[in-house]
PDB file of C-alpha atoms in Angstrom:
ATOM      1  CA  UNK A   1      34.652 -85.355   0.469  1.00 70.00           C
ATOM      2  CA  UNK A   2      38.166 -86.056   1.165  1.00 82.00           C
ATOM      3  CA  UNK A   3      40.449 -85.713  -1.950  1.00 91.00           C
ATOM      4  CA  UNK A   4      43.482 -87.641  -2.436  1.00 96.00           C
ATOM      5  CA  UNK A   5      46.830 -86.195  -2.579  1.00 96.00           C
ATOM      6  CA  UNK A   6      49.189 -86.923  -6.390  1.00 97.00           C
ATOM      7  CA  UNK A   7      51.234 -88.937  -4.107  1.00 97.00           C
ATOM      8  CA  UNK A   8      48.006 -91.117  -2.688  1.00 97.00           C
ATOM      9  CA  UNK A   9      46.594 -91.274  -5.790  1.00 97.00           C
ATOM     10  CA  UNK A  10      50.092 -92.910  -7.517  1.00 97.00           C
ATOM     11  CA  UNK A  11      49.440 -95.462  -4.422  1.00 97.00           C
ATOM     12  CA  UNK A  12      45.736 -96.171  -4.921  1.00 97.00           C
ATOM     13  CA  UNK A  13      46.714 -96.582  -8.922  1.00 97.00           C
ATOM     14  CA  UNK A  14      49.337 -99.493  -7.504  1.00 97.00           C
ATOM     15  CA  UNK A  15      46.855-101.230  -5.555  1.00 97.00           C
ATOM     16  CA  UNK A  16      44.423-101.530  -8.807  1.00 96.00           C
ATOM     17  CA  UNK A  17      44.810-103.921 -11.590  1.00 93.00           C
ATOM     18  CA  UNK A  18      45.278-102.259 -14.946  1.00 91.00           C
ATOM     19  CA  UNK A  19      41.297-101.930 -15.519  1.00 92.00           C
ATOM     20  CA  UNK A  20      41.609 -99.749 -12.830  1.00 94.00           C
ATOM     21  CA  UNK A  21      39.598-101.576 -10.273  1.00 96.00           C
ATOM     22  CA  UNK A  22      40.739-102.526  -6.548  1.00 96.00           C
ATOM     23  CA  UNK A  23      41.494-106.576  -6.197  1.00 96.00           C
ATOM     24  CA  UNK A  24      43.635-106.977  -2.947  1.00 97.00           C
ATOM     25  CA  UNK A  25      43.938-110.152  -1.099  1.00 97.00           C
ATOM     26  CA  UNK A  26      43.446-109.947   2.295  1.00 97.00           C
ATOM     27  CA  UNK A  27      45.954-111.961   4.720  1.00 96.00           C
ATOM     28  CA  UNK A  28      46.425-109.738   7.960  1.00 95.00           C
ATOM     29  CA  UNK A  29      44.159-111.407  10.606  1.00 92.00           C
ATOM     30  CA  UNK A  30      45.373-113.204  13.251  1.00 92.00           C
ATOM     31  CA  UNK A  31      42.991-114.600  15.979  1.00 91.00           C
ATOM     32  CA  UNK A  32      40.694-115.774  12.694  1.00 92.00           C
ATOM     33  CA  UNK A  33      43.377-117.575  10.896  1.00 95.00           C
ATOM     34  CA  UNK A  34      44.784-119.019  14.087  1.00 95.00           C
ATOM     35  CA  UNK A  35      41.087-120.263  14.915  1.00 94.00           C
ATOM     36  CA  UNK A  36      40.947-121.792  11.398  1.00 95.00           C
ATOM     37  CA  UNK A  37      44.000-123.921  11.860  1.00 95.00           C
ATOM     38  CA  UNK A  38      42.656-125.131  15.256  1.00 93.00           C
ATOM     39  CA  UNK A  39      39.641-125.572  17.023  1.00 89.00           C
ATOM     40  CA  UNK A  40      40.969-126.094  20.632  1.00 91.00           C
ATOM     41  CA  UNK A  41      41.967-122.164  22.396  1.00 91.00           C
ATOM     42  CA  UNK A  42      45.594-123.666  23.657  1.00 92.00           C
ATOM     43  CA  UNK A  43      46.519-125.583  20.042  1.00 93.00           C
ATOM     44  CA  UNK A  44      45.578-121.630  18.718  1.00 93.00           C
ATOM     45  CA  UNK A  45      47.543-119.909  21.198  1.00 92.00           C
ATOM     46  CA  UNK A  46      50.798-122.387  20.594  1.00 94.00           C
ATOM     47  CA  UNK A  47      50.413-121.246  16.630  1.00 95.00           C
ATOM     48  CA  UNK A  48      53.420-118.821  16.508  1.00 95.00           C
ATOM     49  CA  UNK A  49      53.535-115.411  14.545  1.00 95.00           C
ATOM     50  CA  UNK A  50      56.653-117.227  12.478  1.00 95.00           C
ATOM     51  CA  UNK A  51      54.153-119.935  11.589  1.00 96.00           C
ATOM     52  CA  UNK A  52      51.583-117.857  10.681  1.00 96.00           C
ATOM     53  CA  UNK A  53      54.015-115.238   8.627  1.00 96.00           C
ATOM     54  CA  UNK A  54      54.696-118.535   6.454  1.00 96.00           C
ATOM     55  CA  UNK A  55      51.201-119.310   5.621  1.00 97.00           C
ATOM     56  CA  UNK A  56      50.690-114.933   4.706  1.00 97.00           C
ATOM     57  CA  UNK A  57      53.866-115.502   2.287  1.00 97.00           C
ATOM     58  CA  UNK A  58      52.428-118.678   0.723  1.00 97.00           C
ATOM     59  CA  UNK A  59      49.208-116.505   0.316  1.00 97.00           C
ATOM     60  CA  UNK A  60      50.912-113.865  -0.850  1.00 97.00           C
ATOM     61  CA  UNK A  61      52.904-116.120  -3.458  1.00 95.00           C
ATOM     62  CA  UNK A  62      49.855-118.189  -4.988  1.00 95.00           C
ATOM     63  CA  UNK A  63      46.858-115.410  -4.815  1.00 95.00           C
ATOM     64  CA  UNK A  64      48.275-111.689  -4.513  1.00 95.00           C
ATOM     65  CA  UNK A  65      51.075-112.125  -7.618  1.00 93.00           C
ATOM     66  CA  UNK A  66      47.475-113.044  -9.531  1.00 94.00           C
ATOM     67  CA  UNK A  67      45.952-110.012  -8.261  1.00 95.00           C
ATOM     68  CA  UNK A  68      47.087-106.058  -7.598  1.00 95.00           C
ATOM     69  CA  UNK A  69      47.779-105.828  -3.956  1.00 97.00           C
ATOM     70  CA  UNK A  70      48.138-108.018  -0.752  1.00 98.00           C
ATOM     71  CA  UNK A  71      46.996-106.828   2.669  1.00 98.00           C
ATOM     72  CA  UNK A  72      49.023-107.901   5.819  1.00 97.00           C
ATOM     73  CA  UNK A  73      49.907-107.384   9.415  1.00 96.00           C
ATOM     74  CA  UNK A  74      52.668-105.936  10.619  1.00 96.00           C
ATOM     75  CA  UNK A  75      53.293-108.485  12.986  1.00 94.00           C
ATOM     76  CA  UNK A  76      54.048-111.908  11.282  1.00 95.00           C
ATOM     77  CA  UNK A  77      54.446-110.863   7.352  1.00 94.00           C
ATOM     78  CA  UNK A  78      56.518-107.699   7.119  1.00 96.00           C
ATOM     79  CA  UNK A  79      59.838-107.101   6.682  1.00 96.00           C
ATOM     80  CA  UNK A  80      59.877-111.051   5.464  1.00 95.00           C
ATOM     81  CA  UNK A  81      57.969-110.550   2.217  1.00 96.00           C
ATOM     82  CA  UNK A  82      59.695-107.830   1.110  1.00 96.00           C
ATOM     83  CA  UNK A  83      63.341-109.017   2.499  1.00 96.00           C
ATOM     84  CA  UNK A  84      62.909-112.790   1.028  1.00 95.00           C
ATOM     85  CA  UNK A  85      61.682-111.471  -2.542  1.00 95.00           C
ATOM     86  CA  UNK A  86      58.372-113.166  -1.846  1.00 96.00           C
ATOM     87  CA  UNK A  87      56.346-110.440  -2.586  1.00 96.00           C
ATOM     88  CA  UNK A  88      56.500-110.057  -6.363  1.00 94.00           C
ATOM     89  CA  UNK A  89      57.639-106.284  -7.953  1.00 92.00           C
ATOM     90  CA  UNK A  90      54.808-105.251  -9.138  1.00 93.00           C
ATOM     91  CA  UNK A  91      52.461-106.507  -6.450  1.00 96.00           C
ATOM     92  CA  UNK A  92      51.385-103.628  -4.677  1.00 98.00           C
ATOM     93  CA  UNK A  93      51.445-104.028  -0.499  1.00 98.00           C
ATOM     94  CA  UNK A  94      49.509-102.582   2.515  1.00 98.00           C
ATOM     95  CA  UNK A  95      50.108-103.064   5.988  1.00 98.00           C
ATOM     96  CA  UNK A  96      47.483-103.062   8.356  1.00 97.00           C
ATOM     97  CA  UNK A  97      47.577-101.118  11.901  1.00 97.00           C
ATOM     98  CA  UNK A  98      44.686-102.645  13.622  1.00 95.00           C
ATOM     99  CA  UNK A  99      45.710-104.996  16.353  1.00 94.00           C
ATOM    100  CA  UNK A 100      44.230-108.114  16.413  1.00 88.00           C
ATOM    101  CA  UNK A 101      40.630-108.446  18.560  1.00 90.00           C
ATOM    102  CA  UNK A 102      39.316-105.954  20.602  1.00 94.00           C
ATOM    103  CA  UNK A 103      38.651-104.654  24.585  1.00 94.00           C
ATOM    104  CA  UNK A 104      35.211-104.202  25.947  1.00 94.00           C
ATOM    105  CA  UNK A 105      33.771-101.161  27.507  1.00 94.00           C
ATOM    106  CA  UNK A 106      31.458-101.653  30.646  1.00 92.00           C
ATOM    107  CA  UNK A 107      28.651-101.116  28.565  1.00 92.00           C
ATOM    108  CA  UNK A 108      29.468-104.204  25.798  1.00 92.00           C
ATOM    109  CA  UNK A 109      31.004-102.249  23.095  1.00 96.00           C
ATOM    110  CA  UNK A 110      33.764-102.992  21.206  1.00 96.00           C
ATOM    111  CA  UNK A 111      36.731-100.907  21.576  1.00 97.00           C
ATOM    112  CA  UNK A 112      39.274-100.703  18.927  1.00 97.00           C
ATOM    113  CA  UNK A 113      43.185-101.552  19.076  1.00 96.00           C
ATOM    114  CA  UNK A 114      46.545-100.568  17.392  1.00 96.00           C
ATOM    115  CA  UNK A 115      49.649-102.538  16.886  1.00 96.00           C
ATOM    116  CA  UNK A 116      52.400-100.892  19.013  1.00 95.00           C
ATOM    117  CA  UNK A 117      54.810 -98.541  17.218  1.00 95.00           C
ATOM    118  CA  UNK A 118      53.038 -98.854  13.472  1.00 96.00           C
ATOM    119  CA  UNK A 119      52.664 -95.720  12.274  1.00 97.00           C
ATOM    120  CA  UNK A 120      52.371 -93.916   8.665  1.00 98.00           C
ATOM    121  CA  UNK A 121      56.313 -93.732   8.787  1.00 98.00           C
ATOM    122  CA  UNK A 122      56.867 -97.191   9.547  1.00 97.00           C
ATOM    123  CA  UNK A 123      54.782 -98.287   7.150  1.00 98.00           C
ATOM    124  CA  UNK A 124      56.580 -96.525   4.590  1.00 97.00           C
ATOM    125  CA  UNK A 125      60.048 -97.951   6.358  1.00 97.00           C
ATOM    126  CA  UNK A 126      58.249-101.278   5.660  1.00 97.00           C
ATOM    127  CA  UNK A 127      58.461-100.582   1.862  1.00 96.00           C
ATOM    128  CA  UNK A 128      54.789-100.656   1.691  1.00 98.00           C
ATOM    129  CA  UNK A 129      52.293 -98.831  -0.839  1.00 98.00           C
ATOM    130  CA  UNK A 130      50.049 -97.762   2.176  1.00 98.00           C
ATOM    131  CA  UNK A 131      48.486 -98.406   5.388  1.00 98.00           C
ATOM    132  CA  UNK A 132      45.033 -99.847   6.257  1.00 98.00           C
ATOM    133  CA  UNK A 133      43.386 -99.164   9.732  1.00 98.00           C
ATOM    134  CA  UNK A 134      39.774-101.210  10.557  1.00 97.00           C
ATOM    135  CA  UNK A 135      37.744 -99.821  13.922  1.00 98.00           C
ATOM    136  CA  UNK A 136      34.518-101.173  14.927  1.00 98.00           C
ATOM    137  CA  UNK A 137      31.447 -99.154  14.340  1.00 98.00           C
ATOM    138  CA  UNK A 138      27.715 -99.211  16.063  1.00 97.00           C
ATOM    139  CA  UNK A 139      26.323 -95.751  13.759  1.00 96.00           C
ATOM    140  CA  UNK A 140      23.309 -95.705  15.750  1.00 96.00           C
ATOM    141  CA  UNK A 141      24.793 -95.785  19.278  1.00 94.00           C
ATOM    142  CA  UNK A 142      26.782 -92.761  19.393  1.00 93.00           C
ATOM    143  CA  UNK A 143      28.704 -93.662  22.944  1.00 93.00           C
ATOM    144  CA  UNK A 144      30.009 -96.593  21.338  1.00 95.00           C
ATOM    145  CA  UNK A 145      31.993 -94.910  18.603  1.00 96.00           C
ATOM    146  CA  UNK A 146      33.807 -92.150  20.774  1.00 96.00           C
ATOM    147  CA  UNK A 147      36.854 -94.310  21.400  1.00 96.00           C
ATOM    148  CA  UNK A 148      37.503 -95.723  18.054  1.00 97.00           C
ATOM    149  CA  UNK A 149      36.804 -92.191  16.113  1.00 98.00           C
ATOM    150  CA  UNK A 150      39.403 -91.008  17.951  1.00 97.00           C
ATOM    151  CA  UNK A 151      41.781 -93.996  16.739  1.00 97.00           C
ATOM    152  CA  UNK A 152      40.466 -93.288  13.422  1.00 97.00           C
ATOM    153  CA  UNK A 153      40.627 -89.642  13.172  1.00 97.00           C
ATOM    154  CA  UNK A 154      44.529 -90.123  14.577  1.00 97.00           C
ATOM    155  CA  UNK A 155      45.476 -92.509  12.025  1.00 98.00           C
ATOM    156  CA  UNK A 156      44.202 -90.352   8.996  1.00 98.00           C
ATOM    157  CA  UNK A 157      45.754 -87.063  10.114  1.00 97.00           C
ATOM    158  CA  UNK A 158      49.016 -89.657  10.709  1.00 98.00           C
ATOM    159  CA  UNK A 159      49.024 -91.196   7.269  1.00 98.00           C
ATOM    160  CA  UNK A 160      47.766 -87.360   5.856  1.00 97.00           C
ATOM    161  CA  UNK A 161      51.134 -85.336   6.900  1.00 97.00           C
ATOM    162  CA  UNK A 162      53.277 -88.425   5.980  1.00 97.00           C
ATOM    163  CA  UNK A 163      51.201 -88.176   2.618  1.00 98.00           C
ATOM    164  CA  UNK A 164      50.762 -91.803   2.399  1.00 98.00           C
ATOM    165  CA  UNK A 165      47.851 -93.394   1.294  1.00 98.00           C
ATOM    166  CA  UNK A 166      45.289 -94.870   4.441  1.00 98.00           C
ATOM    167  CA  UNK A 167      42.764 -97.383   3.419  1.00 98.00           C
ATOM    168  CA  UNK A 168      39.364 -97.144   5.986  1.00 98.00           C
ATOM    169  CA  UNK A 169      37.903-100.006   7.014  1.00 98.00           C
ATOM    170  CA  UNK A 170      34.910-100.516   9.658  1.00 97.00           C
ATOM    171  CA  UNK A 171      32.792-103.371  11.083  1.00 97.00           C
ATOM    172  CA  UNK A 172      30.076-103.721  12.710  1.00 96.00           C
ATOM    173  CA  UNK A 173      28.613-106.023  15.443  1.00 96.00           C
ATOM    174  CA  UNK A 174      25.439-107.384  16.885  1.00 95.00           C
ATOM    175  CA  UNK A 175      24.947-106.033  20.920  1.00 95.00           C
ATOM    176  CA  UNK A 176      24.344-108.702  23.596  1.00 92.00           C
ATOM    177  CA  UNK A 177      20.775-107.177  24.177  1.00 92.00           C
ATOM    178  CA  UNK A 178      20.356-107.892  20.078  1.00 94.00           C
ATOM    179  CA  UNK A 179      18.808-111.157  18.466  1.00 95.00           C
ATOM    180  CA  UNK A 180      20.587-112.324  15.456  1.00 94.00           C
ATOM    181  CA  UNK A 181      17.178-111.183  13.944  1.00 95.00           C
ATOM    182  CA  UNK A 182      17.620-107.589  14.966  1.00 96.00           C
ATOM    183  CA  UNK A 183      20.342-107.153  14.121  1.00 96.00           C
ATOM    184  CA  UNK A 184      20.605-108.311  10.784  1.00 94.00           C
ATOM    185  CA  UNK A 185      17.768-105.907  10.323  1.00 96.00           C
ATOM    186  CA  UNK A 186      20.146-103.430  11.077  1.00 97.00           C
ATOM    187  CA  UNK A 187      23.087-103.937   8.926  1.00 96.00           C
ATOM    188  CA  UNK A 188      21.929-101.912   5.466  1.00 97.00           C
ATOM    189  CA  UNK A 189      21.442 -98.514   8.229  1.00 97.00           C
ATOM    190  CA  UNK A 190      24.578 -99.772  10.129  1.00 98.00           C
ATOM    191  CA  UNK A 191      26.636-100.041   7.279  1.00 98.00           C
ATOM    192  CA  UNK A 192      25.285 -96.519   5.803  1.00 98.00           C
ATOM    193  CA  UNK A 193      25.905 -94.868   8.983  1.00 98.00           C
ATOM    194  CA  UNK A 194      29.595 -96.094   9.799  1.00 98.00           C
ATOM    195  CA  UNK A 195      30.695 -95.300   5.954  1.00 98.00           C
ATOM    196  CA  UNK A 196      29.833 -91.947   6.744  1.00 98.00           C
ATOM    197  CA  UNK A 197      31.377 -91.530   9.992  1.00 98.00           C
ATOM    198  CA  UNK A 198      34.176 -93.035   8.206  1.00 98.00           C
ATOM    199  CA  UNK A 199      33.856 -90.118   5.427  1.00 98.00           C
ATOM    200  CA  UNK A 200      33.122 -87.225   8.215  1.00 97.00           C
ATOM    201  CA  UNK A 201      36.517 -88.415   9.400  1.00 97.00           C
ATOM    202  CA  UNK A 202      38.133 -87.703   6.046  1.00 97.00           C
ATOM    203  CA  UNK A 203      38.377 -91.408   4.663  1.00 98.00           C
ATOM    204  CA  UNK A 204      39.898 -91.387   0.855  1.00 98.00           C
ATOM    205  CA  UNK A 205      39.664 -94.990   0.462  1.00 98.00           C
ATOM    206  CA  UNK A 206      36.948 -97.154   1.889  1.00 98.00           C
ATOM    207  CA  UNK A 207      36.854-101.144   2.730  1.00 98.00           C
ATOM    208  CA  UNK A 208      33.207-101.942   3.328  1.00 98.00           C
ATOM    209  CA  UNK A 209      30.741-104.803   4.390  1.00 97.00           C
ATOM    210  CA  UNK A 210      28.909-105.818   2.063  1.00 97.00           C
ATOM    211  CA  UNK A 211      25.575-103.680   2.933  1.00 96.00           C
ATOM    212  CA  UNK A 212      22.326-106.260   2.294  1.00 94.00           C
ATOM    213  CA  UNK A 213      21.283-105.749  -1.401  1.00 96.00           C
ATOM    214  CA  UNK A 214      21.944-104.290  -4.534  1.00 96.00           C
ATOM    215  CA  UNK A 215      20.242-100.831  -3.801  1.00 97.00           C
ATOM    216  CA  UNK A 216      22.176-100.706  -0.263  1.00 97.00           C
ATOM    217  CA  UNK A 217      25.275-100.865  -2.389  1.00 97.00           C
ATOM    218  CA  UNK A 218      23.829 -98.290  -4.758  1.00 97.00           C
ATOM    219  CA  UNK A 219      23.239 -95.925  -1.409  1.00 97.00           C
ATOM    220  CA  UNK A 220      26.554 -96.319  -0.272  1.00 98.00           C
ATOM    221  CA  UNK A 221      27.894 -95.567  -3.751  1.00 97.00           C
ATOM    222  CA  UNK A 222      25.768 -92.468  -3.932  1.00 97.00           C
ATOM    223  CA  UNK A 223      26.795 -91.382  -0.067  1.00 98.00           C
ATOM    224  CA  UNK A 224      31.014 -91.812  -0.882  1.00 97.00           C
ATOM    225  CA  UNK A 225      30.820 -89.503  -4.201  1.00 96.00           C
ATOM    226  CA  UNK A 226      34.480 -89.455  -5.494  1.00 95.00           C
ATOM    227  CA  UNK A 227      35.410 -91.575  -2.638  1.00 97.00           C
ATOM    228  CA  UNK A 228      36.158 -95.073  -3.833  1.00 97.00           C
ATOM    229  CA  UNK A 229      34.871 -98.307  -1.847  1.00 98.00           C
ATOM    230  CA  UNK A 230      36.162-101.485  -1.942  1.00 98.00           C
ATOM    231  CA  UNK A 231      33.714-104.534  -0.834  1.00 97.00           C
ATOM    232  CA  UNK A 232      35.510-106.798   1.942  1.00 96.00           C
ATOM    233  CA  UNK A 233      34.303-110.511   2.174  1.00 91.00           C
ATOM    234  CA  UNK A 234      33.438-111.156   6.274  1.00 88.00           C
ATOM    235  CA  UNK A 235      34.496-114.858   5.948  1.00 83.00           C
ATOM    236  CA  UNK A 236      31.149-115.891   3.622  1.00 91.00           C
ATOM    237  CA  UNK A 237      31.673-118.550   1.498  1.00 93.00           C
ATOM    238  CA  UNK A 238      32.624-118.411  -2.056  1.00 94.00           C
ATOM    239  CA  UNK A 239      29.572-118.571  -4.030  1.00 94.00           C
ATOM    240  CA  UNK A 240      27.743-116.010  -1.349  1.00 95.00           C
ATOM    241  CA  UNK A 241      30.710-113.644  -1.928  1.00 96.00           C
ATOM    242  CA  UNK A 242      30.576-113.702  -5.733  1.00 97.00           C
ATOM    243  CA  UNK A 243      26.756-112.445  -5.450  1.00 97.00           C
ATOM    244  CA  UNK A 244      27.777-109.904  -2.980  1.00 97.00           C
ATOM    245  CA  UNK A 245      30.480-108.507  -5.763  1.00 97.00           C
ATOM    246  CA  UNK A 246      28.130-108.447  -8.488  1.00 97.00           C
ATOM    247  CA  UNK A 247      25.703-106.659  -6.595  1.00 97.00           C
ATOM    248  CA  UNK A 248      28.543-103.861  -5.139  1.00 97.00           C
ATOM    249  CA  UNK A 249      30.756-103.392  -8.601  1.00 97.00           C
ATOM    250  CA  UNK A 250      27.265-103.432 -10.521  1.00 97.00           C
ATOM    251  CA  UNK A 251      26.451-100.484  -8.588  1.00 96.00           C
ATOM    252  CA  UNK A 252      29.697 -98.320  -8.540  1.00 96.00           C
ATOM    253  CA  UNK A 253      31.809-100.100  -6.083  1.00 97.00           C
ATOM    254  CA  UNK A 254      35.712 -99.519  -7.147  1.00 97.00           C
ATOM    255  CA  UNK A 255      36.728-103.275  -6.385  1.00 96.00           C
ATOM    256  CA  UNK A 256      37.439-105.905  -3.628  1.00 97.00           C
ATOM    257  CA  UNK A 257      39.649-106.825  -0.566  1.00 97.00           C
ATOM    258  CA  UNK A 258      38.908-110.528  -0.059  1.00 94.00           C
ATOM    259  CA  UNK A 259      40.571-112.617   2.289  1.00 94.00           C
ATOM    260  CA  UNK A 260      39.083-115.658   4.057  1.00 94.00           C
ATOM    261  CA  UNK A 261      36.112-116.450   0.993  1.00 94.00           C
ATOM    262  CA  UNK A 262      39.393-117.313  -1.148  1.00 96.00           C
ATOM    263  CA  UNK A 263      41.714-119.485   1.285  1.00 96.00           C
ATOM    264  CA  UNK A 264      39.925-120.091   4.825  1.00 95.00           C
ATOM    265  CA  UNK A 265      39.336-123.835   3.437  1.00 94.00           C
ATOM    266  CA  UNK A 266      42.803-124.171   1.951  1.00 96.00           C
ATOM    267  CA  UNK A 267      45.763-123.103   4.658  1.00 96.00           C
ATOM    268  CA  UNK A 268      47.130-125.822   7.212  1.00 94.00           C
ATOM    269  CA  UNK A 269      50.376-126.031   9.313  1.00 93.00           C
ATOM    270  CA  UNK A 270      51.568-128.173   6.720  1.00 95.00           C
ATOM    271  CA  UNK A 271      52.841-126.228   4.330  1.00 95.00           C
ATOM    272  CA  UNK A 272      52.674-128.819   1.433  1.00 96.00           C
ATOM    273  CA  UNK A 273      49.064-129.233   1.899  1.00 96.00           C
ATOM    274  CA  UNK A 274      48.748-125.175   2.425  1.00 97.00           C
ATOM    275  CA  UNK A 275      50.436-124.448  -1.420  1.00 96.00           C
ATOM    276  CA  UNK A 276      48.483-127.588  -2.961  1.00 97.00           C
ATOM    277  CA  UNK A 277      45.034-126.500  -1.884  1.00 97.00           C
ATOM    278  CA  UNK A 278      45.740-122.667  -2.936  1.00 97.00           C
ATOM    279  CA  UNK A 279      46.618-123.722  -6.029  1.00 96.00           C
ATOM    280  CA  UNK A 280      43.813-126.314  -6.923  1.00 97.00           C
ATOM    281  CA  UNK A 281      40.767-124.378  -5.014  1.00 97.00           C
ATOM    282  CA  UNK A 282      42.169-120.769  -4.335  1.00 97.00           C
ATOM    283  CA  UNK A 283      43.366-119.594  -7.623  1.00 97.00           C
ATOM    284  CA  UNK A 284      40.253-121.086  -9.737  1.00 97.00           C
ATOM    285  CA  UNK A 285      38.093-118.701  -6.876  1.00 97.00           C
ATOM    286  CA  UNK A 286      40.146-116.291  -7.654  1.00 97.00           C
ATOM    287  CA  UNK A 287      40.117-116.394 -11.577  1.00 97.00           C
ATOM    288  CA  UNK A 288      36.301-116.376 -10.718  1.00 97.00           C
ATOM    289  CA  UNK A 289      36.063-113.130  -8.894  1.00 96.00           C
ATOM    290  CA  UNK A 290      38.320-111.442 -11.511  1.00 96.00           C
ATOM    291  CA  UNK A 291      35.347-112.389 -13.960  1.00 96.00           C
ATOM    292  CA  UNK A 292      32.843-110.621 -11.820  1.00 96.00           C
ATOM    293  CA  UNK A 293      34.976-107.632 -11.689  1.00 96.00           C
ATOM    294  CA  UNK A 294      35.442-107.304 -15.143  1.00 94.00           C
ATOM    295  CA  UNK A 295      32.298-107.303 -16.167  1.00 94.00           C
ATOM    296  CA  UNK A 296      30.473-105.207 -14.082  1.00 92.00           C
ATOM    297  CA  UNK A 297      33.179-102.715 -13.350  1.00 89.00           C
ATOM    298  CA  UNK A 298      33.285 -98.982 -15.078  1.00 78.00           C
ATOM    299  CA  UNK A 299      36.468 -97.097 -13.968  1.00 69.00           C
ATOM    300  CA  UNK A 300      35.417 -93.510 -13.341  1.00 64.00           C
ATOM    301  CA  UNK A 301      37.014 -90.785 -15.582  1.00 50.00           C
ATOM    302  CA  UNK A 302      39.161 -89.301 -12.922  1.00 47.00           C
ATOM    303  CA  UNK A 303      40.733 -93.199 -12.275  1.00 49.00           C
ATOM    304  CA  UNK A 304      41.281 -93.822 -15.885  1.00 42.00           C
ATOM    305  CA  UNK A 305      44.415 -94.139 -17.486  1.00 41.00           C
ATOM    306  CA  UNK A 306      45.433 -93.506 -20.924  1.00 38.00           C
ATOM    307  CA  UNK A 307      46.777 -97.002 -23.065  1.00 37.00           C
ATOM    308  CA  UNK A 308      49.627 -96.307 -25.116  1.00 34.00           C
ATOM    309  CA  UNK A 309      50.593 -99.490 -27.274  1.00 35.00           C
ATOM    310  CA  UNK A 310      54.267 -99.059 -28.442  1.00 33.00           C
ATOM    311  CA  UNK A 311      54.929-100.501 -31.928  1.00 32.00           C
TER     312      UNK A 311
END
């Protein structure tokens, strides 16, 4: 297993809360966010990066200020979050490297893409605590992964040279020749296999899809060893995600990186409406999420920090 350097460990501590658990608000989506704001493709394409940036700023102000970290993209959200004083000084910042969407191979595999001209040095220049890379993986199809593993290794090596924390995420997906039922049965093994690929590539912190059950979460924890992993929300409804978080945290996960399950029905192009819904809907959800994390999280010995009381 790859071990964090002192610099990386310091950054990891900063994306965690006082209890040592990750609680990261994800709003690095672009295409998915546009699809929530408008149903018509032409209307979606008319939504500017500036408009998305304003929504991400509101999510940062209302949600991330109550969490330990925010994950944003380098296209719409920064450097404005820092330059305009929106992100709180004690809120950590992760910047995603992956471009929105994917390319299709002739065989129907998803080929991941990177945002142009954004590497570890650029992430540091933007004032971030670290970066995040997401690739698509089908661990049961070796040919599907060659391009994406190359991207993964490239990013991991780049961040290691810069001695900057990189959170590694993967998503799995249904192939055209699979039914929904066939794919669903494979999810636990696909998440396990994708995790194994990421670890073999040198991942030091993982952001993973829910693997399907408490036992599958326990299997991931055993596989990951000392590498901390956070469960992602994948846009499921809030009640479902709370159950998934309870499963993951009770079986050794180190936290949560959550986005759409918190804010997907709160955002709109009307900023006043967005702010009102974030405050009335998303913040209570975040409080419930924090309570589940607090209930189940047990910090590993190497992540615990000494509490000093000043009198």
